[in-house]
Every structure is written in C-alpha cells, then in structure tokens.
JSON list of C-alpha atoms in Angstrom, two decimals:
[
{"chain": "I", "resi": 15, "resn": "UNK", "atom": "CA", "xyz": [-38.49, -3.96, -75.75]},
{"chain": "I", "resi": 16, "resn": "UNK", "atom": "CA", "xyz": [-41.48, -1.46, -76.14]},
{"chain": "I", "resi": 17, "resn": "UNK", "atom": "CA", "xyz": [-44.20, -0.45, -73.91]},
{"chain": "I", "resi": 18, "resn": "UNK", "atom": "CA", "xyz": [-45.94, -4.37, -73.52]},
{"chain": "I", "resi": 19, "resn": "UNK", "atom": "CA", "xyz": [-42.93, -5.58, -73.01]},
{"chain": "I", "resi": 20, "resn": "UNK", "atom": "CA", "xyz": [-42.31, -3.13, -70.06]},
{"chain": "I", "resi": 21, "resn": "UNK", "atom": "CA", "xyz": [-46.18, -4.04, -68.91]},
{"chain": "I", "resi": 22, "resn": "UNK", "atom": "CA", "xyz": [-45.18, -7.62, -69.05]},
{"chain": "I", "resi": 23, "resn": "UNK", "atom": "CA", "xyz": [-41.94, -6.99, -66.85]},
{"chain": "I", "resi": 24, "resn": "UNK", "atom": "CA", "xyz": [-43.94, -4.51, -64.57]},
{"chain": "I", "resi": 25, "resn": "UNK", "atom": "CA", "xyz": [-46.86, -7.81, -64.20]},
{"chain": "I", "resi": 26, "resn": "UNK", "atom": "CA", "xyz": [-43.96, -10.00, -63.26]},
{"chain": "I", "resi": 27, "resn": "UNK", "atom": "CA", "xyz": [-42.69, -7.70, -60.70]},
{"chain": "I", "resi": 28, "resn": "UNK", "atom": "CA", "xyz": [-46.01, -7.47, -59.41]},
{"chain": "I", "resi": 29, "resn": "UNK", "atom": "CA", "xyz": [-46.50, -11.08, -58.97]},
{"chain": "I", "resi": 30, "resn": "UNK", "atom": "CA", "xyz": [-42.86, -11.38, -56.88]},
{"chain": "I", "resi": 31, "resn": "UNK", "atom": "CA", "xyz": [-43.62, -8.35, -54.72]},
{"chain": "I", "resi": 32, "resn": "UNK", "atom": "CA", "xyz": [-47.32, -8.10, -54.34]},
{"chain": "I", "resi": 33, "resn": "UNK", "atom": "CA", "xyz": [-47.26, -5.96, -51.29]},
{"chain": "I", "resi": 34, "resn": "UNK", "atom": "CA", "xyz": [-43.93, -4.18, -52.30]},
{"chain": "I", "resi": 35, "resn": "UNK", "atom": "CA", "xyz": [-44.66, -2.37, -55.61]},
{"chain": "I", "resi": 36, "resn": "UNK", "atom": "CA", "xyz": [-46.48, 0.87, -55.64]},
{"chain": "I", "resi": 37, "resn": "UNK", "atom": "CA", "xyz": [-47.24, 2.75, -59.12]},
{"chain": "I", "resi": 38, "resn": "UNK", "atom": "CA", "xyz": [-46.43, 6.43, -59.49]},
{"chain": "I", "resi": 39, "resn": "UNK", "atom": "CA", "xyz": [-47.19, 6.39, -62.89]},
{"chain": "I", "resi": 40, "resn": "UNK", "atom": "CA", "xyz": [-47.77, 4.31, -65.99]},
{"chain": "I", "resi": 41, "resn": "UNK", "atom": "CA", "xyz": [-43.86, 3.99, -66.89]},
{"chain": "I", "resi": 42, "resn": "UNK", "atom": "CA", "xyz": [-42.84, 4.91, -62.68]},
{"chain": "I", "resi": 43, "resn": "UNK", "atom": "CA", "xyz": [-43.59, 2.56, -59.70]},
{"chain": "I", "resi": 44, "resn": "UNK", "atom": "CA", "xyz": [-41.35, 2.17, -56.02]},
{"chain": "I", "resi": 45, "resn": "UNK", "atom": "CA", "xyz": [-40.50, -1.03, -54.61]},
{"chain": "I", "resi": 46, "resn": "UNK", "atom": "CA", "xyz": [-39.86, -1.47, -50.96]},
{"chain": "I", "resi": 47, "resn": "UNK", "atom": "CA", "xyz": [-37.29, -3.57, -50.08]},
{"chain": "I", "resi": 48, "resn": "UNK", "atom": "CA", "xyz": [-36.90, -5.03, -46.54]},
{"chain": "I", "resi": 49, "resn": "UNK", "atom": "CA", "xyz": [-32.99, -5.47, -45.01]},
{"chain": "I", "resi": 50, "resn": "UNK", "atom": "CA", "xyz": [-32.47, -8.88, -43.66]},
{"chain": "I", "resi": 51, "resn": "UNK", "atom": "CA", "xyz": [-30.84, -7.57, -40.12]},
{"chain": "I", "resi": 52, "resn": "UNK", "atom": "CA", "xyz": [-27.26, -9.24, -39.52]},
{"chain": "I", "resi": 53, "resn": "UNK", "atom": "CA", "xyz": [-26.23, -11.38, -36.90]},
{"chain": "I", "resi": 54, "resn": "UNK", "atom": "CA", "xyz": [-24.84, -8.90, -34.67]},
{"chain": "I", "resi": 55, "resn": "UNK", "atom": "CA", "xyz": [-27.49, -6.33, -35.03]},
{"chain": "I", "resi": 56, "resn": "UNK", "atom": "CA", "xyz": [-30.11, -5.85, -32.05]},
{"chain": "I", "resi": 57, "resn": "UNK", "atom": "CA", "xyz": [-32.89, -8.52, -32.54]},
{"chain": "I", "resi": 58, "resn": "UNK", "atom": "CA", "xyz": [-35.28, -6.33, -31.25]},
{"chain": "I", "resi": 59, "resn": "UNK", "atom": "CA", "xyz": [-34.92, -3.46, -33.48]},
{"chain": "I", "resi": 60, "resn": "UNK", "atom": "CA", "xyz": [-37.44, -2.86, -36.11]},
{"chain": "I", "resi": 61, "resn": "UNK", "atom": "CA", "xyz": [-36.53, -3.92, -39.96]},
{"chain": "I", "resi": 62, "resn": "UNK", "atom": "CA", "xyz": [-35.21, -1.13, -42.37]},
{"chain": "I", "resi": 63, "resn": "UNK", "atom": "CA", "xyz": [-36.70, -0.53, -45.54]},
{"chain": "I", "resi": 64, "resn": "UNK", "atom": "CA", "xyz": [-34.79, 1.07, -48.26]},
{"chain": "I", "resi": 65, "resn": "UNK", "atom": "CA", "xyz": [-37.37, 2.17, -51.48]},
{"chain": "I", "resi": 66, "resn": "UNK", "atom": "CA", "xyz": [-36.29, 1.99, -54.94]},
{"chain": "I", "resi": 67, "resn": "UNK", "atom": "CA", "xyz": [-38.22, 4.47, -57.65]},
{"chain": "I", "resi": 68, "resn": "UNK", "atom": "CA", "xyz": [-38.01, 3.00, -60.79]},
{"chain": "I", "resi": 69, "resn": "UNK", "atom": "CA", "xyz": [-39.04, 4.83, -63.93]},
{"chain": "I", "resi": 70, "resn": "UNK", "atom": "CA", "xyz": [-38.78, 3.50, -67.97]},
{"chain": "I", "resi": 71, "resn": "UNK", "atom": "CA", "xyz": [-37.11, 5.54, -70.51]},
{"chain": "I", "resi": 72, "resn": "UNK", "atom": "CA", "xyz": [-39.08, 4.98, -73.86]},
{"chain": "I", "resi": 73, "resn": "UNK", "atom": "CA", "xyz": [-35.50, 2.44, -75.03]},
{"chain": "I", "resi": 74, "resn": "UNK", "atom": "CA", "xyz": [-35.21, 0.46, -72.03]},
{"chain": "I", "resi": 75, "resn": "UNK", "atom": "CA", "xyz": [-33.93, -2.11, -71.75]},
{"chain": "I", "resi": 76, "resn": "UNK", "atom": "CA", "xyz": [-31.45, -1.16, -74.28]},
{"chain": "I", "resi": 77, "resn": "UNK", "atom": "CA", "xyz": [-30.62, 1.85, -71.81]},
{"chain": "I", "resi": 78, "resn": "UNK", "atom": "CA", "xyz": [-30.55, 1.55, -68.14]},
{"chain": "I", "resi": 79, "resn": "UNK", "atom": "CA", "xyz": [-33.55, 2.31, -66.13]},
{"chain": "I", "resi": 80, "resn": "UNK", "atom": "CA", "xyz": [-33.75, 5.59, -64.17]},
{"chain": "I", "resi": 81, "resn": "UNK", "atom": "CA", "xyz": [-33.14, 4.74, -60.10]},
{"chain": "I", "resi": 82, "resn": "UNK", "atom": "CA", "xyz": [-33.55, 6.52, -57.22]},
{"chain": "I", "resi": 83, "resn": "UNK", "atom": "CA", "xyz": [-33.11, 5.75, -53.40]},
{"chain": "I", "resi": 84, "resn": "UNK", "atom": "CA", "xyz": [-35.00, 6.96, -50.50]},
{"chain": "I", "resi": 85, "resn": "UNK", "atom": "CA", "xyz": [-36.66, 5.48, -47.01]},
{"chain": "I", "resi": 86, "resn": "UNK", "atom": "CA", "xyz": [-39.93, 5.30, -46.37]},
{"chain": "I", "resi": 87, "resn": "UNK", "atom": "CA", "xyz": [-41.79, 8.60, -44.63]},
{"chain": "I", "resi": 88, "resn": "UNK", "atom": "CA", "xyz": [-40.74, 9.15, -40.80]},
{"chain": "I", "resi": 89, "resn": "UNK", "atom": "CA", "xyz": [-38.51, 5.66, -40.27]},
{"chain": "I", "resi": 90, "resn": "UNK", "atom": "CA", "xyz": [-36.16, 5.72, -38.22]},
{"chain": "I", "resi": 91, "resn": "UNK", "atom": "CA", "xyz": [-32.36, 6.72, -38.45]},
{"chain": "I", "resi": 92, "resn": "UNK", "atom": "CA", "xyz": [-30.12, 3.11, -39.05]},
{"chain": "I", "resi": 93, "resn": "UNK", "atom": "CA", "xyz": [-27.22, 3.23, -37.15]},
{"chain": "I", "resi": 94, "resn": "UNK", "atom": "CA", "xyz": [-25.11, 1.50, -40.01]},
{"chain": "I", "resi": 95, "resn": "UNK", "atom": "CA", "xyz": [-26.82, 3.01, -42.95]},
{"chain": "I", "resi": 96, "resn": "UNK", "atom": "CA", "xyz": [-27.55, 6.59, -44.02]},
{"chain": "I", "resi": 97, "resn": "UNK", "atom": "CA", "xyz": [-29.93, 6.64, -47.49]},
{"chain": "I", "resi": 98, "resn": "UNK", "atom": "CA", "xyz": [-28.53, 10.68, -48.02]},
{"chain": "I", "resi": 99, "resn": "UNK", "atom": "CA", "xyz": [-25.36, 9.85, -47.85]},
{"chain": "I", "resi": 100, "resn": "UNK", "atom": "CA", "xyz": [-24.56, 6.01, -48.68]},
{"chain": "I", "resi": 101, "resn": "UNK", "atom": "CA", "xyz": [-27.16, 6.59, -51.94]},
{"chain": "I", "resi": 102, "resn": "UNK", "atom": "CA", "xyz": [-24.32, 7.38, -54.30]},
{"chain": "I", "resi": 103, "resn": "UNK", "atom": "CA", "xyz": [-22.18, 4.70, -53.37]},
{"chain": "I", "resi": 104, "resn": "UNK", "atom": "CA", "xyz": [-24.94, 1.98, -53.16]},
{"chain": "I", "resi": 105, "resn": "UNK", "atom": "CA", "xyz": [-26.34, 2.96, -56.69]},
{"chain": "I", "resi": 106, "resn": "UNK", "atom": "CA", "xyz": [-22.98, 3.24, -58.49]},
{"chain": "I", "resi": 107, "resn": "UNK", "atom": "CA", "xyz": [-22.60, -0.19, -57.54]},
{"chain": "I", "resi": 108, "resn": "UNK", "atom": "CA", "xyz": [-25.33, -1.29, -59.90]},
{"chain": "I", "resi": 109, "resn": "UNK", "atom": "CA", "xyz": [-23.66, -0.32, -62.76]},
{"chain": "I", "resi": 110, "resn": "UNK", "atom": "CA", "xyz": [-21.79, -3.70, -63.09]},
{"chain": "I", "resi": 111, "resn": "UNK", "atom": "CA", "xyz": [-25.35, -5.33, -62.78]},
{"chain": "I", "resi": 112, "resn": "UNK", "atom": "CA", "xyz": [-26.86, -2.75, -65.67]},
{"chain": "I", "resi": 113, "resn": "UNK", "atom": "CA", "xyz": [-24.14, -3.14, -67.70]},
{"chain": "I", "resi": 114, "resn": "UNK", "atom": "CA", "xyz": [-24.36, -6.85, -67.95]},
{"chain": "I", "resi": 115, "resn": "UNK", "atom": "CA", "xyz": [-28.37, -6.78, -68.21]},
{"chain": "I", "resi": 116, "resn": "UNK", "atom": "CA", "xyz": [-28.50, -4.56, -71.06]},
{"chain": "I", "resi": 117, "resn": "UNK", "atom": "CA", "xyz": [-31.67, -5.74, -73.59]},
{"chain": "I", "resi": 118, "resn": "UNK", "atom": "CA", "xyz": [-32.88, -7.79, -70.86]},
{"chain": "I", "resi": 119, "resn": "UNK", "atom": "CA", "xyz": [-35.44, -7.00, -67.83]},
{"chain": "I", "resi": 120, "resn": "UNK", "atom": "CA", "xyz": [-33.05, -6.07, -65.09]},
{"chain": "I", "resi": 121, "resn": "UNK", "atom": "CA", "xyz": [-35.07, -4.88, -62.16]},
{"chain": "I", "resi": 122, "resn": "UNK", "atom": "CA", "xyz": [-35.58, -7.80, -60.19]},
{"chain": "I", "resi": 123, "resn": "UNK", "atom": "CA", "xyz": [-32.10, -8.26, -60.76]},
{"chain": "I", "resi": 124, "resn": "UNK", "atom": "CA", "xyz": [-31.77, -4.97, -59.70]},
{"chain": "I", "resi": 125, "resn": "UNK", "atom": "CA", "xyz": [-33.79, -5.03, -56.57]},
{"chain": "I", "resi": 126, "resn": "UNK", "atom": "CA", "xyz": [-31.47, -8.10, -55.43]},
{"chain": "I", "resi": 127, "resn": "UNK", "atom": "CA", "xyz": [-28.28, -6.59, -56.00]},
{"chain": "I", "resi": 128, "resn": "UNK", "atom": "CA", "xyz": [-29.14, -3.47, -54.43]},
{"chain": "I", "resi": 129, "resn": "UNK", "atom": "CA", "xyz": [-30.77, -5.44, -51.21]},
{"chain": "I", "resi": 130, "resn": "UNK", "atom": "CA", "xyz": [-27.34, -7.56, -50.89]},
{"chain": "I", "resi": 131, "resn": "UNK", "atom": "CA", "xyz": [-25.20, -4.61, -51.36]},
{"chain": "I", "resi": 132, "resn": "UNK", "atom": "CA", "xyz": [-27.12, -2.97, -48.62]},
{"chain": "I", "resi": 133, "resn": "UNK", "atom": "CA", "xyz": [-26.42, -5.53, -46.21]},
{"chain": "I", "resi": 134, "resn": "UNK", "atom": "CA", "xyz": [-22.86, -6.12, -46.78]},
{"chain": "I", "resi": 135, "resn": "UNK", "atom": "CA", "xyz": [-22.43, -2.21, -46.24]},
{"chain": "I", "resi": 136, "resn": "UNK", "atom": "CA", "xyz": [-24.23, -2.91, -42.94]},
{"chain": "I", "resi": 137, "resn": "UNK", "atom": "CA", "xyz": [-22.22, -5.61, -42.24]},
{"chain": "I", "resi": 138, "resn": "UNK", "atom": "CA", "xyz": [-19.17, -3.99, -42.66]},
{"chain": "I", "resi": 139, "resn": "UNK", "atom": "CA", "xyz": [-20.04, -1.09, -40.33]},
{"chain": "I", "resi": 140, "resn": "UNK", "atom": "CA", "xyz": [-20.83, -3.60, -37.93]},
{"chain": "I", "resi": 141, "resn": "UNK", "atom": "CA", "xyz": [-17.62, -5.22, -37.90]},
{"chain": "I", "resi": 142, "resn": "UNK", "atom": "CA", "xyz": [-15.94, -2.24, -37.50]},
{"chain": "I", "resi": 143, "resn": "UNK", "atom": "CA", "xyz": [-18.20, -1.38, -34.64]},
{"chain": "I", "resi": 144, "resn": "UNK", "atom": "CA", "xyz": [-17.30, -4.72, -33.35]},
{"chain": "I", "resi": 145, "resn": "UNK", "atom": "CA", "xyz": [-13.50, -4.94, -33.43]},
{"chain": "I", "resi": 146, "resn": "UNK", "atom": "CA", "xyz": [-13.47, -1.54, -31.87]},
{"chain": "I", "resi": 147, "resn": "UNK", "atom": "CA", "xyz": [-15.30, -2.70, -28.84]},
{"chain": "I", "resi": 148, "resn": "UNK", "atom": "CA", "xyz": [-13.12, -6.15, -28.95]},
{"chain": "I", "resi": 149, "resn": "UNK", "atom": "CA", "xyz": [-10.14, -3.96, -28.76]},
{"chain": "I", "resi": 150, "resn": "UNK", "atom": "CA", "xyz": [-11.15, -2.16, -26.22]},
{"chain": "I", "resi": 151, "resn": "UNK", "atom": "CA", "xyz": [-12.39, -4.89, -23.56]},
{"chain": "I", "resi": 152, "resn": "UNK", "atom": "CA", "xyz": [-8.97, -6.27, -25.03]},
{"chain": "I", "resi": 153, "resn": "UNK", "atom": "CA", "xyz": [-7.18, -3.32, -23.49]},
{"chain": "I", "resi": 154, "resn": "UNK", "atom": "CA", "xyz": [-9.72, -3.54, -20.03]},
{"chain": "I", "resi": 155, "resn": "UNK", "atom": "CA", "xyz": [-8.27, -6.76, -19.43]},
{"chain": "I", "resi": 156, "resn": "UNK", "atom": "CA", "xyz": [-4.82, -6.31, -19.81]},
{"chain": "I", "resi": 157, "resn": "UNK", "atom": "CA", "xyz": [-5.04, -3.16, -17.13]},
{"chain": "I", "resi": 158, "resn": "UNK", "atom": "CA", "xyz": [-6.93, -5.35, -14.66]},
{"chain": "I", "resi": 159, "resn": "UNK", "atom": "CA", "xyz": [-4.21, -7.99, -16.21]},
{"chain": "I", "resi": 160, "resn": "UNK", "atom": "CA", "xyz": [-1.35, -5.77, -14.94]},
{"chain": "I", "resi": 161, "resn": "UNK", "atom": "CA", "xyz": [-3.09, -4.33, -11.88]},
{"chain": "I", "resi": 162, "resn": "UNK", "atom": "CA", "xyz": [-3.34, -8.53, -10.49]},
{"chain": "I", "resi": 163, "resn": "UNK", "atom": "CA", "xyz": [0.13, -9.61, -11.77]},
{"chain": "I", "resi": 164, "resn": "UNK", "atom": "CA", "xyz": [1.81, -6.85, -11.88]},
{"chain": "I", "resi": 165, "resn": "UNK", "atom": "CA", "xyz": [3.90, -5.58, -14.67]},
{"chain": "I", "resi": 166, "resn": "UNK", "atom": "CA", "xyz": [6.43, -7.32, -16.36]},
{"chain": "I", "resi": 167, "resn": "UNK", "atom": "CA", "xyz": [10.06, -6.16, -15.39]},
{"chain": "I", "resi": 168, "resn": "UNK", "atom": "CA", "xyz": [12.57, -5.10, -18.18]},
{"chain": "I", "resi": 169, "resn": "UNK", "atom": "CA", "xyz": [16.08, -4.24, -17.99]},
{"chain": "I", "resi": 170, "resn": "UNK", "atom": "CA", "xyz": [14.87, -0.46, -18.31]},
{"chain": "I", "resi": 171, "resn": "UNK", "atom": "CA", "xyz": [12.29, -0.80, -15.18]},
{"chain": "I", "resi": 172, "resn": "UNK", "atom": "CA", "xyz": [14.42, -2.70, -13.17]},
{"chain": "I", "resi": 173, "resn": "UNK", "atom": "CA", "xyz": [17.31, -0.09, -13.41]},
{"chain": "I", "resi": 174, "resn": "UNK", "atom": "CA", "xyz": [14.73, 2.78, -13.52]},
{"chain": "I", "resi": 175, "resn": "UNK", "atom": "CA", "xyz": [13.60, 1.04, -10.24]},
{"chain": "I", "resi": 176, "resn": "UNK", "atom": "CA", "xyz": [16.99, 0.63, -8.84]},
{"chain": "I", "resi": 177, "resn": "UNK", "atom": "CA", "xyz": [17.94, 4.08, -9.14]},
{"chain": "I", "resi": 178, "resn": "UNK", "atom": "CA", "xyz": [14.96, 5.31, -7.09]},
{"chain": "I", "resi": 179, "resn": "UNK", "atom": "CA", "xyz": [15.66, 2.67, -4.65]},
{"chain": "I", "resi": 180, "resn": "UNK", "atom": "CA", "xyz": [19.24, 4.08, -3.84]},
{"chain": "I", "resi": 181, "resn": "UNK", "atom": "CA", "xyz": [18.32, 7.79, -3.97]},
{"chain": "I", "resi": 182, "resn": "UNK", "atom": "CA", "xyz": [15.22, 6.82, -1.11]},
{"chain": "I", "resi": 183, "resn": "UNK", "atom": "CA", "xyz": [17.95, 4.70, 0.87]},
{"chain": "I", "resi": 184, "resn": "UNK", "atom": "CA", "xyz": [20.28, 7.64, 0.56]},
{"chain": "I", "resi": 185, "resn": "UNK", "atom": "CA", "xyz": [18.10, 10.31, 1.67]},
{"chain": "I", "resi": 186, "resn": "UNK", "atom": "CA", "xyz": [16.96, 7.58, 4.49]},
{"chain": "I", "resi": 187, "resn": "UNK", "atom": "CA", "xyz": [20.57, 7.58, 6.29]},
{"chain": "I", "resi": 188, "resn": "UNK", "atom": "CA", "xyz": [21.10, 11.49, 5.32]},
{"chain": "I", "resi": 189, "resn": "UNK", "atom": "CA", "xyz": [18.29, 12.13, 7.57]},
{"chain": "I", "resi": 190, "resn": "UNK", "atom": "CA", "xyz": [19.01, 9.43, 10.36]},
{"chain": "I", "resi": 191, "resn": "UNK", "atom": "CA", "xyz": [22.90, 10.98, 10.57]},
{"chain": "I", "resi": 192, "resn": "UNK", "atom": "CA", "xyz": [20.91, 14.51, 11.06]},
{"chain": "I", "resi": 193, "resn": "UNK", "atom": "CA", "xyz": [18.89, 12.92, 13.50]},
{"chain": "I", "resi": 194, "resn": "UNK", "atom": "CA", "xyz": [21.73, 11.22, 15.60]},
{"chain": "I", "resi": 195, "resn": "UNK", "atom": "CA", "xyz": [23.99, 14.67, 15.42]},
{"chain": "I", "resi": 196, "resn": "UNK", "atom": "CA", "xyz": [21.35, 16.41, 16.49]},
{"chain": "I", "resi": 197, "resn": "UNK", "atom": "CA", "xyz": [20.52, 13.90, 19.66]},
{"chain": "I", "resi": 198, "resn": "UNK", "atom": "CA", "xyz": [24.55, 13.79, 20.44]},
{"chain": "I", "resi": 199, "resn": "UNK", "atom": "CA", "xyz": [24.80, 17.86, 20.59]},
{"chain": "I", "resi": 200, "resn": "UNK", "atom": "CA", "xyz": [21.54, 17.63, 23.19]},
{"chain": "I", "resi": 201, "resn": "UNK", "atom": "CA", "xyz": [24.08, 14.90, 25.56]},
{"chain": "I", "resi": 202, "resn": "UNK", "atom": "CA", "xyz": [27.03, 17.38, 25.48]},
{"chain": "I", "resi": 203, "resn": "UNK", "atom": "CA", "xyz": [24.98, 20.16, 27.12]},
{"chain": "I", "resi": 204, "resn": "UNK", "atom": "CA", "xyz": [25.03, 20.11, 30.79]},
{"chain": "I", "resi": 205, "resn": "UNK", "atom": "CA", "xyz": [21.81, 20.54, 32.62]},
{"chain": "I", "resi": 206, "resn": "UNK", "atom": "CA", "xyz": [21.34, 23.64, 34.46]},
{"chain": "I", "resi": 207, "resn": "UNK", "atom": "CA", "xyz": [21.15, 22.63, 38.48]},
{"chain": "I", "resi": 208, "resn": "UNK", "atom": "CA", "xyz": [17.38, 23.59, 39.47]},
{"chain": "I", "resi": 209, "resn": "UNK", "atom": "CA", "xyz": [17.31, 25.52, 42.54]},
{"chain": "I", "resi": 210, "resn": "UNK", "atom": "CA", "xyz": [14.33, 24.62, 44.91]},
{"chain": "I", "resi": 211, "resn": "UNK", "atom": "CA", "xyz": [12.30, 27.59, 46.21]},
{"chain": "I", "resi": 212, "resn": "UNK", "atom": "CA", "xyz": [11.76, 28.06, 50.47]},
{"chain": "I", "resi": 213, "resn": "UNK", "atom": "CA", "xyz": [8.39, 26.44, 49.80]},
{"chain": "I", "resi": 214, "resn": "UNK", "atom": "CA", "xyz": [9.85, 23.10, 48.06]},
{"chain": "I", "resi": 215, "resn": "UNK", "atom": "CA", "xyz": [12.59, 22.91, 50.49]},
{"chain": "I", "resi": 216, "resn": "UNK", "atom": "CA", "xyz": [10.32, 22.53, 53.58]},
{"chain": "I", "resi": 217, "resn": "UNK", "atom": "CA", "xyz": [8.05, 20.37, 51.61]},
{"chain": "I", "resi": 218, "resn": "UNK", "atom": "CA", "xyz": [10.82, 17.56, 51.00]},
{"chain": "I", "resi": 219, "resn": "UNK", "atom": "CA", "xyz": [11.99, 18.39, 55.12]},
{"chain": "I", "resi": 220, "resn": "UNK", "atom": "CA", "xyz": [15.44, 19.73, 53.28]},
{"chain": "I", "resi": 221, "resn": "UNK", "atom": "CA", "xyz": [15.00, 23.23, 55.43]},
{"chain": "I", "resi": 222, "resn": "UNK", "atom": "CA", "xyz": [16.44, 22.67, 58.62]},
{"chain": "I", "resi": 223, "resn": "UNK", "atom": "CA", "xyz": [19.35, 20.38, 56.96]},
{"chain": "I", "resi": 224, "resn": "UNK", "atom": "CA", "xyz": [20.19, 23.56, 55.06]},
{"chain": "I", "resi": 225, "resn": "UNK", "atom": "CA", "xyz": [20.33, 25.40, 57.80]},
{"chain": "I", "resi": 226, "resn": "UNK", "atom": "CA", "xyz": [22.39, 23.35, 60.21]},
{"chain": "I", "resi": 227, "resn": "UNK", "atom": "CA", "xyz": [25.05, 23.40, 57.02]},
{"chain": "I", "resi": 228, "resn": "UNK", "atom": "CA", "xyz": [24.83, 27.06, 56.99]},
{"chain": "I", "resi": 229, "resn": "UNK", "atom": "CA", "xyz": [25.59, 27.23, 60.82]},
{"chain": "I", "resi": 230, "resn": "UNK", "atom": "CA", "xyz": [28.77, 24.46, 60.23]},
{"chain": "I", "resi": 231, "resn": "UNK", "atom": "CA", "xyz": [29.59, 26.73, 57.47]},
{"chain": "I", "resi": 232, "resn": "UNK", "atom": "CA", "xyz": [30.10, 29.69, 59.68]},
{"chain": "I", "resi": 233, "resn": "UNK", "atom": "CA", "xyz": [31.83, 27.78, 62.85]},
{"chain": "I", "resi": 234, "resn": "UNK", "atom": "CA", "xyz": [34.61, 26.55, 60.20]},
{"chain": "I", "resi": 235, "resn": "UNK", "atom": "CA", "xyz": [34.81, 29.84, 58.69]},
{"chain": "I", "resi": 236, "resn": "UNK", "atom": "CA", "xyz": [35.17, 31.77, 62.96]},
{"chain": "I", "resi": 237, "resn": "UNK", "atom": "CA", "xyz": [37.84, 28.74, 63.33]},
{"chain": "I", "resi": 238, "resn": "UNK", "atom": "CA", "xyz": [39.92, 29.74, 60.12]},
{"chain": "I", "resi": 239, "resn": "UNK", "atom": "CA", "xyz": [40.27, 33.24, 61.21]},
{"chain": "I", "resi": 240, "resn": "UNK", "atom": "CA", "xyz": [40.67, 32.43, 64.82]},
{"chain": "I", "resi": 241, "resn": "UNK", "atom": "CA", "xyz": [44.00, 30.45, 64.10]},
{"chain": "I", "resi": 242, "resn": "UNK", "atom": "CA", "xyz": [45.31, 33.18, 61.19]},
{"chain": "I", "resi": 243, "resn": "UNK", "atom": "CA", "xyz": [44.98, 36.07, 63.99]},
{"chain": "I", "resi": 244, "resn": "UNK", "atom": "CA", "xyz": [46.96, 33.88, 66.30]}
]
C-alpha cells in the first residue's frame, strides 16, 4: 500500500470517528477512544478516554504501524486503569491483531481491539475489587453469625470448656472451706466479760444490788471466821 492508499485508509477513519481523529502530521494522527464503563463501575463517574497516536512507516501495511498510548491532558486518575503502567501490557496485546492484519488496513481493527482489551482489564480489576468486599461482608456476617448463635461446640471446646469449669468450681469450695475455718476459729474464742463502769451501773439501777452483795459478801465471810476461832 503506498501513500493514497494510506490517505484512503486515513478518509475512512475519518468518516467512522469524525470527532475522534486529530492529525499531527501528514503520515501521524490520535484517535480518542471512549471506555464503555462496566456494570459495577459508579454510574456517575465521568467516561475515560484512552488516545491512540498512530503514525505510517513508508511499508505499512506490510509492517505494523507505530502505536503509542496516552490520556488526554489533565483527566482524571481511573481507579482500575493506569495508561503509565498498564501501556505495555495493553499494546503487546495487539500483536496477535497486527500479526494477522499484515497487508491489510488494520487500525480500525486496531482501535477495537485495543478499546475491548481495555475494558476487560477494567473488568477484571473490578471483580477483584468485588470478591474482596464479598468476602469480607462474608466474614461480617459470620461474626454477628456467631455473636447471635453462638459458636459451634467441638470435642476440643467442650473439653477446653470443661477443664475451666472444674478449676473455677475447685477454687469456689477452696475458698468457701477457708471461709468456714475461719468463721469456726471466731466460735471457739470466748468473749471477754465487759465490765460496766460506776456510771453504767447506776444507769441500769444495778448499783445498790451490787452493793447489798458486797455487804452479804462480808457477813458470810465475819461468820466463817467466827465459827473457825471457836
């Protein structure tokens, strides 16, 4: 194919992306291709446009086209999709396409291929993205799971659980025997008689009783030595 035929292809191109195709030179143009945004992507979020530069060696399409991949000026970061570093990978996958287009016009074949092979790298993240957050919610549930029905008793926990229970039961009726040893040892001590001061004895009326005992006291003690001196 020589220069008109690369005219013609560039005029064809033209006609399927009239609003896409840019000229750099006579043998150079960019096409900006729009991402479809998949399913699970934000709705909201604006659409990201990769741009291919395409430039004719003198022998295509006997040789391959030059490519190159970049974003338009100032767009925003993708989440899924980074044009530095996912370039190598998304145009080595074109090679398959070139390869089979050889001595043909390839770029709208091209521009297609690289477009779905965008997507299904997007995709891919996404899933990703996705089963990470399903496992997690997956894991959310079975804690609130275990924290309504409880968890599910093995021979290992039940044992584990048994053990504990004895040692607690143990340690229960240690202390209590302390307890009760201690209380009998307080019984077995005998209280120490309080003896009531001159003020407390009047108080209760117990003064003059003492002292009539204290007189009957002496009489009986005159009386004992009374009959030993006779």
């Amino acid at each position: 194919m020589g220069r008109e035929e690369q005219k013609e292809e560039r005029e064809v191109l033209d006609s399927i992306f009239p609003d896409e195709i840019h000229d750099v030179s006579d043998t150079e143009y960019r096409i900006s291709i729009t991402l479809d945004a998949p399913e699970q992507s934000d709705e909201d979020a604006e659409p990201f446009v990769l741009v291919l530069r395409v430039q004719y060696p003198e022998a295509y399409p006997d040789i391959a086209p030059d490519l190159d991949l970049s974003t338009l000026p100032n767009a925003p970061k993708h989440d899924n999709l980074d044009v530095h570093d996912d370039k190598p990978r998304l145009l080595e996958a074109l090679q398959a396409t070139i390869e089979e287009n050889l001595g043909m016009a390839m770029v709208f074949t091209l521009v297609s291929a690289l477009k779905e092979n965008a997507e299904s790298l997007i995709a891919e993240r996404l899933q990703v993205v996705q089963a990470e957050k399903d496992k997690e919610a997956a894991k959310a549930e079975e804690e609130e799971d275990r924290k309504f029905h409880g968890e599910s008793v093995t021979r290992e926990s039940f044992l584990a659980w048994r053990e504990t229970f004895q040692n607690e039961m143990e340690e229960l009726e240690r202390r209590r025997q302390e307890d009760k040893e201690a209380e009998d040892k307080k019984k077995k001590v005998p209280k120490e008689e309080k003896k009531l001061t001159g003020r407390e004895l009047w108080e209760k009326g117990l003064a003059g009783k003492m002292e009539e005992d204290d007189e009957g006291e002496d009489i009986v003690e005159s009386m004992e030595i009374t009959k030993l001196g006779s």
